[in-house]
CSV table of N, CA, C and O in Angstrom, one decimal:
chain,number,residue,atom,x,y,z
A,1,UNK,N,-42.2,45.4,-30.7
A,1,UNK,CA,-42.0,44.4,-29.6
A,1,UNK,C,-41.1,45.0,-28.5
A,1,UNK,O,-40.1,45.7,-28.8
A,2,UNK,N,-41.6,44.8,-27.1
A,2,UNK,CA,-40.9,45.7,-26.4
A,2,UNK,C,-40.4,44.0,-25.3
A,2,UNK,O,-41.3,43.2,-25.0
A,3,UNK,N,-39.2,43.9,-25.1
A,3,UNK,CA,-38.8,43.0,-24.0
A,3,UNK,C,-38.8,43.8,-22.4
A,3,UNK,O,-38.6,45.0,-22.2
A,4,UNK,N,-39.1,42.8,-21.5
A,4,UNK,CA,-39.5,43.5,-20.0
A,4,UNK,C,-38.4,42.6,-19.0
A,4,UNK,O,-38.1,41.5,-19.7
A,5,UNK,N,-37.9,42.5,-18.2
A,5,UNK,CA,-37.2,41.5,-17.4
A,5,UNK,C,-38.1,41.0,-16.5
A,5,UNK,O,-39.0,41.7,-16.2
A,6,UNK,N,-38.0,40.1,-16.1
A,6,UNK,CA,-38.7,39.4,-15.1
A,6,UNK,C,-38.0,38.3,-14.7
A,6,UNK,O,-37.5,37.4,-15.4
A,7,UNK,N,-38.0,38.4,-13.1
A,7,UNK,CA,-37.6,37.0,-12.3
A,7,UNK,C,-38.6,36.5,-12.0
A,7,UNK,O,-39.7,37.1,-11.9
A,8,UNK,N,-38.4,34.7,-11.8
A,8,UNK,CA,-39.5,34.2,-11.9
A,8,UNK,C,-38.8,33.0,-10.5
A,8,UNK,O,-37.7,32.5,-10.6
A,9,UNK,N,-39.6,32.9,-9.7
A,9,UNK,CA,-39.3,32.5,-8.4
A,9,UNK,C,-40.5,30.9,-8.1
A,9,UNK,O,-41.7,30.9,-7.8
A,10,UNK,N,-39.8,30.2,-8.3
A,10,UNK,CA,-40.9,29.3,-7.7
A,10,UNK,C,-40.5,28.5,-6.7
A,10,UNK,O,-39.5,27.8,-6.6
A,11,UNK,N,-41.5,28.8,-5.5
A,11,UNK,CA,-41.3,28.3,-4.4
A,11,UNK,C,-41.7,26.7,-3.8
A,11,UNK,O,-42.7,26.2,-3.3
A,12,UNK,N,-40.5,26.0,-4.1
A,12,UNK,CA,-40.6,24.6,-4.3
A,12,UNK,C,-41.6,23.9,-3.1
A,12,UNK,O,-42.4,23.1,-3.4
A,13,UNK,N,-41.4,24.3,-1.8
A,13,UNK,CA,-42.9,23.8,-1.1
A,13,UNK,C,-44.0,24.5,-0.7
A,13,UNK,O,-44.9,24.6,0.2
A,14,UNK,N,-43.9,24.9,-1.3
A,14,UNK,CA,-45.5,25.8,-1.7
A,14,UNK,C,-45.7,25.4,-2.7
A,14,UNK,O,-46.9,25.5,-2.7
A,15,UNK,N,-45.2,24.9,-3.9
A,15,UNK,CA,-45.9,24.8,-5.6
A,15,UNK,C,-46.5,26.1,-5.5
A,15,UNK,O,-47.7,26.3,-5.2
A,16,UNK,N,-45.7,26.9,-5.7
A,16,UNK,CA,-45.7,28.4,-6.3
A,16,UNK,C,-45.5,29.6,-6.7
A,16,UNK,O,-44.9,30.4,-5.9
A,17,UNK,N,-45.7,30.0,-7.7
A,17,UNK,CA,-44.8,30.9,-8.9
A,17,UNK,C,-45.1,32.2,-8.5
A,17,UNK,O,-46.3,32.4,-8.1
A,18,UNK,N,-44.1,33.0,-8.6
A,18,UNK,CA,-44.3,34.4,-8.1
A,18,UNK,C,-43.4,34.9,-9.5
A,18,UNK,O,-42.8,34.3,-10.4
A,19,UNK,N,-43.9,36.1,-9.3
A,19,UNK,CA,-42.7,37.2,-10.9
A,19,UNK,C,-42.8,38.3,-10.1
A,19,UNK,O,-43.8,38.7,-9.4
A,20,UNK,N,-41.0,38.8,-10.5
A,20,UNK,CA,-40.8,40.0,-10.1
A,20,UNK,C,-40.5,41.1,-11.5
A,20,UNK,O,-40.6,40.8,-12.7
A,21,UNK,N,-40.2,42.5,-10.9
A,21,UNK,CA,-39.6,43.0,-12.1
A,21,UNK,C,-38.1,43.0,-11.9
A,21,UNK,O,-37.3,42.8,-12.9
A,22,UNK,N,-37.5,43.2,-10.5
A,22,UNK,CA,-36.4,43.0,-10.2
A,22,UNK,C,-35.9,42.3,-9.2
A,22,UNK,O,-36.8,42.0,-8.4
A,23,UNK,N,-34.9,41.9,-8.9
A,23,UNK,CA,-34.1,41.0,-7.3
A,23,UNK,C,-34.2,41.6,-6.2
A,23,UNK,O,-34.3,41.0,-5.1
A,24,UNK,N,-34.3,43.0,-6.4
A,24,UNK,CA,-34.5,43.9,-5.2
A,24,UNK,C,-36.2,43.8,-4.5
A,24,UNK,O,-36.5,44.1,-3.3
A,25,UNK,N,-37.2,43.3,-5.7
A,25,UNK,CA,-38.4,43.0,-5.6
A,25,UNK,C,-38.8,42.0,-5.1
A,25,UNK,O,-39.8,42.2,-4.3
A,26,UNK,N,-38.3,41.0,-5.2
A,26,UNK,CA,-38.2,39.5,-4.7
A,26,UNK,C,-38.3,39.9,-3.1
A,26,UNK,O,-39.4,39.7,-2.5
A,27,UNK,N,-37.4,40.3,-2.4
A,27,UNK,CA,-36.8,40.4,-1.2
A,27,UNK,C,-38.1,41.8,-0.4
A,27,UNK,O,-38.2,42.2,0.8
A,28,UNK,N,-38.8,42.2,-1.6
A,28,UNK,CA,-39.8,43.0,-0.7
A,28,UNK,C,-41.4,41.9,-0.2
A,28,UNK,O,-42.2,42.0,0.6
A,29,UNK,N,-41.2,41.2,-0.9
A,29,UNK,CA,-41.9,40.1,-0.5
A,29,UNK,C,-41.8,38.8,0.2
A,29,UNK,O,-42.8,38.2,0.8
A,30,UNK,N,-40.5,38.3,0.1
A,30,UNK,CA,-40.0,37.3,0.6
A,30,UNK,C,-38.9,37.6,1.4
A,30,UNK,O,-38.3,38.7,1.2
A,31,UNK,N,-38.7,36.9,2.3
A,31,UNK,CA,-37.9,36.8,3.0
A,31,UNK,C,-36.3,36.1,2.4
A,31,UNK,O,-36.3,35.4,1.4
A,32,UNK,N,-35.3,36.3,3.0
A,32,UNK,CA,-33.9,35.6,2.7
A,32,UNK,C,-34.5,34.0,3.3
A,32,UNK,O,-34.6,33.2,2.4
A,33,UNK,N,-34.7,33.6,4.6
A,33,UNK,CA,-35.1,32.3,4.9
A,33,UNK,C,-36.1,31.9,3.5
A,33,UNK,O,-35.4,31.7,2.5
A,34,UNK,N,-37.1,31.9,3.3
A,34,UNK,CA,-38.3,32.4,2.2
A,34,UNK,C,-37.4,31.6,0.7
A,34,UNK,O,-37.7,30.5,0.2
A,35,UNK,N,-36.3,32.6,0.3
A,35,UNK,CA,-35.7,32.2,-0.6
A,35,UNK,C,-34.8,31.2,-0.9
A,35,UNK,O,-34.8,30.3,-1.8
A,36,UNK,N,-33.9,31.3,0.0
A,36,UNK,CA,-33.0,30.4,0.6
A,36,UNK,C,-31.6,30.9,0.0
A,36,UNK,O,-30.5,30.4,-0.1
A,37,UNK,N,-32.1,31.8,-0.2
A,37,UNK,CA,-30.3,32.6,-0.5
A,37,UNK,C,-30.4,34.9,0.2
A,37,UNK,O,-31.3,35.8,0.1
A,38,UNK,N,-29.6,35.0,0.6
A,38,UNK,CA,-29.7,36.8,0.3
A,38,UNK,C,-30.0,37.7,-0.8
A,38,UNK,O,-29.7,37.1,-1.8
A,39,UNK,N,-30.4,38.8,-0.9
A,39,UNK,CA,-30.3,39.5,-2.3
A,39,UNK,C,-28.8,39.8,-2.8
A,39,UNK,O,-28.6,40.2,-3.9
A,40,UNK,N,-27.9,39.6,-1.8
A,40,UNK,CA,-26.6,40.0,-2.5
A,40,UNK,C,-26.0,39.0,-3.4
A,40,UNK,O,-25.6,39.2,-4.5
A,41,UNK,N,-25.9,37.7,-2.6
A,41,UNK,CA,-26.0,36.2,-3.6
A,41,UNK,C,-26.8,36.3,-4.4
A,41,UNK,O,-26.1,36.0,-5.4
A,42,UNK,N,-27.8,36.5,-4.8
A,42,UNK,CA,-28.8,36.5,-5.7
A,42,UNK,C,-28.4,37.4,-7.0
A,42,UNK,O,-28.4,37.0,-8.2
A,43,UNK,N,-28.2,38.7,-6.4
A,43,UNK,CA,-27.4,40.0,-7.4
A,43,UNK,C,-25.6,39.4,-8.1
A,43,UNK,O,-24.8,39.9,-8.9
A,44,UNK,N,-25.6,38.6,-7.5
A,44,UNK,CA,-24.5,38.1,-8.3
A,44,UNK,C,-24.2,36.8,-8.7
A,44,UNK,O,-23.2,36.3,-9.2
A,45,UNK,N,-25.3,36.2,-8.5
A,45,UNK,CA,-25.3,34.8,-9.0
A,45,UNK,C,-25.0,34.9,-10.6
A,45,UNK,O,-24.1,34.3,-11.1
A,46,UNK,N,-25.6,35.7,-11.2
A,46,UNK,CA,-25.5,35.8,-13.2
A,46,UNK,C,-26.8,35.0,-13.5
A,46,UNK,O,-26.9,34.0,-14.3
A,47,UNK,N,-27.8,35.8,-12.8
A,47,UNK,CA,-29.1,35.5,-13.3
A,47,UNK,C,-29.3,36.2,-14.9
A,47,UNK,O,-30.0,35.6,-15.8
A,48,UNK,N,-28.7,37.5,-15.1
A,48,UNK,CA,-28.6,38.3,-16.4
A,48,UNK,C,-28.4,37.3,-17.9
A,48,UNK,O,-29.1,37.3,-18.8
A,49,UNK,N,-27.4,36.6,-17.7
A,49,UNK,CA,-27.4,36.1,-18.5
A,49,UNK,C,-27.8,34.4,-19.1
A,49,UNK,O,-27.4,33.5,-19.9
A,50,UNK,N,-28.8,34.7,-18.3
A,50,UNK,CA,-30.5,33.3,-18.4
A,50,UNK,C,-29.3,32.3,-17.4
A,50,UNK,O,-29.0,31.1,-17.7
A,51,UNK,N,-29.0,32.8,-16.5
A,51,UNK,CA,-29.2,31.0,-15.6
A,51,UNK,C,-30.0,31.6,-14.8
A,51,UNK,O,-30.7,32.5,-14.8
A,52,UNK,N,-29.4,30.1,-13.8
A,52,UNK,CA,-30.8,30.0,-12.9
A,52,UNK,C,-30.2,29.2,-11.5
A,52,UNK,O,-29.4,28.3,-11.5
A,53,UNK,N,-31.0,30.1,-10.4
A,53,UNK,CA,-30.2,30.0,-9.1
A,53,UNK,C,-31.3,28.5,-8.4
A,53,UNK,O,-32.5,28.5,-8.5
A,54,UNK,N,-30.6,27.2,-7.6
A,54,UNK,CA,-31.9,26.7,-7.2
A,54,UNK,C,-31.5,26.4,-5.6
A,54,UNK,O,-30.8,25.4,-5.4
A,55,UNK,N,-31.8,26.8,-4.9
A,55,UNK,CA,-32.0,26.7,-3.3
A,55,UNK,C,-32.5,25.3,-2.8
A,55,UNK,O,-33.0,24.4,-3.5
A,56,UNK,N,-32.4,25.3,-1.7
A,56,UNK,CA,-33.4,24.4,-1.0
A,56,UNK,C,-34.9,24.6,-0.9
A,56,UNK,O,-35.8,23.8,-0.7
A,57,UNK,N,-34.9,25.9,-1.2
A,57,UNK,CA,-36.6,26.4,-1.1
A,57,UNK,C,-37.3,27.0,-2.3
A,57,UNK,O,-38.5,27.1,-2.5
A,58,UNK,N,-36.1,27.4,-3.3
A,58,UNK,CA,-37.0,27.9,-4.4
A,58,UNK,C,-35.7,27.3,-5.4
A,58,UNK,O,-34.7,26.8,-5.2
A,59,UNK,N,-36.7,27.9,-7.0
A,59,UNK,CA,-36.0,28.0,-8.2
A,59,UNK,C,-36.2,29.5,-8.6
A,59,UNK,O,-37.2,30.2,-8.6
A,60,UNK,N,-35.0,29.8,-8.8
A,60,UNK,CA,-35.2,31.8,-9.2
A,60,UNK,C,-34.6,31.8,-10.6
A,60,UNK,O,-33.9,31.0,-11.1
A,61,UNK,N,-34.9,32.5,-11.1
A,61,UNK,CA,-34.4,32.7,-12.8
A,61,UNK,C,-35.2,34.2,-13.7
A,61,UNK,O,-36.3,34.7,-13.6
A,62,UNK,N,-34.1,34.4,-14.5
A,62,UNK,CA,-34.2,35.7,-14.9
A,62,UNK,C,-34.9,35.4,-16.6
A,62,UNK,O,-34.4,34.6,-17.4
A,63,UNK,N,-35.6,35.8,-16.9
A,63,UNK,CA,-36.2,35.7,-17.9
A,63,UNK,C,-36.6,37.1,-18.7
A,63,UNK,O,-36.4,38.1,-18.0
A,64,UNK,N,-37.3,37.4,-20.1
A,64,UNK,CA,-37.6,38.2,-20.5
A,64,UNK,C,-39.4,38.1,-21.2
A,64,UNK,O,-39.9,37.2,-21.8
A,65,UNK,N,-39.7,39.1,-20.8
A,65,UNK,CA,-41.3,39.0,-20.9
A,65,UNK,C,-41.2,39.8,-22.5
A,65,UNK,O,-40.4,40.7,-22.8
A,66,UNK,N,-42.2,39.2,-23.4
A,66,UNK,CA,-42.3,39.9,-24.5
A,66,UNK,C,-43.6,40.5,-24.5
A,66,UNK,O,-44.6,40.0,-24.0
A,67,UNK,N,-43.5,41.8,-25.2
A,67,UNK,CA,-45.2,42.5,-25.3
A,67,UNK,C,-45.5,42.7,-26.7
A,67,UNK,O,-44.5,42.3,-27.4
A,68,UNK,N,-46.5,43.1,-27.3
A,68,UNK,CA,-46.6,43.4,-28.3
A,68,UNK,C,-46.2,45.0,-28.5
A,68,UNK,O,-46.0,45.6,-27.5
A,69,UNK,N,-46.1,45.8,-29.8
A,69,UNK,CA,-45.7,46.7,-29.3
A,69,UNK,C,-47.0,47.8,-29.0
A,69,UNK,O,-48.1,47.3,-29.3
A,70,UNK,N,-47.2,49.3,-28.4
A,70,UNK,CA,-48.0,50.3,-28.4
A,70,UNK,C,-48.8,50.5,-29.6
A,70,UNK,O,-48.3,50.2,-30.7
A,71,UNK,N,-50.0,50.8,-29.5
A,71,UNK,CA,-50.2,51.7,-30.9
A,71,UNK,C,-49.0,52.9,-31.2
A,71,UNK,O,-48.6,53.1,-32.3
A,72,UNK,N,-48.7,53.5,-30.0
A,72,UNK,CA,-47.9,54.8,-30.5
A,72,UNK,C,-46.7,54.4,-30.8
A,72,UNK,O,-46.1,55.2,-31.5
A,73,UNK,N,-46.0,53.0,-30.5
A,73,UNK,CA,-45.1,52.7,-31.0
A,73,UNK,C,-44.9,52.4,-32.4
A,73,UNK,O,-43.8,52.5,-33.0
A,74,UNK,N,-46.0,52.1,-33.1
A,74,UNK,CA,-46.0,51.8,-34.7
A,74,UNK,C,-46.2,52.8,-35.8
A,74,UNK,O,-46.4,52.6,-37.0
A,75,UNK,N,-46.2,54.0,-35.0
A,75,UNK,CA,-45.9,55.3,-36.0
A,75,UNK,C,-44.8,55.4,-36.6
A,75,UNK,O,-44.6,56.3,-37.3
């Protein structure tokens, strides 16, 4: 089992979910207006340890994606 990070951004008037791999990812797609916060606020809100940031425009939150593992991993 391999865990992955993932932010998970939902853009409250739009009704819609975007996923990142990281915060720095977010902001290559969206804008700060977009979010309703900066990537520096964002980098220190303490998304790490599962909260969750909510704006006027979005809900952002750090989560962990589970995989199954490789075949090569089960050697």
């Amino acid at each position: 089992m391999r865990k992955i990070k993932v932010i998970h951004v939902h853009l409250l008037g739009k009704r819609r979910d975007l996923y990142f791999g990281s915060i720095a990812a977010v902001f290559t797609v969206l804008s700060p207006q977009d979010a309703g916060c900066t990537y520096n606020y964002l980098r220190r809100a303490g998304l790490s340890g599962g909260g969750t940031v909510v704006t006027k425009n979005a809900i952002i939150k750090q989560s962990m994606l589970i995989t199954s593992p490789r075949k090569d991993d089960c050697k």
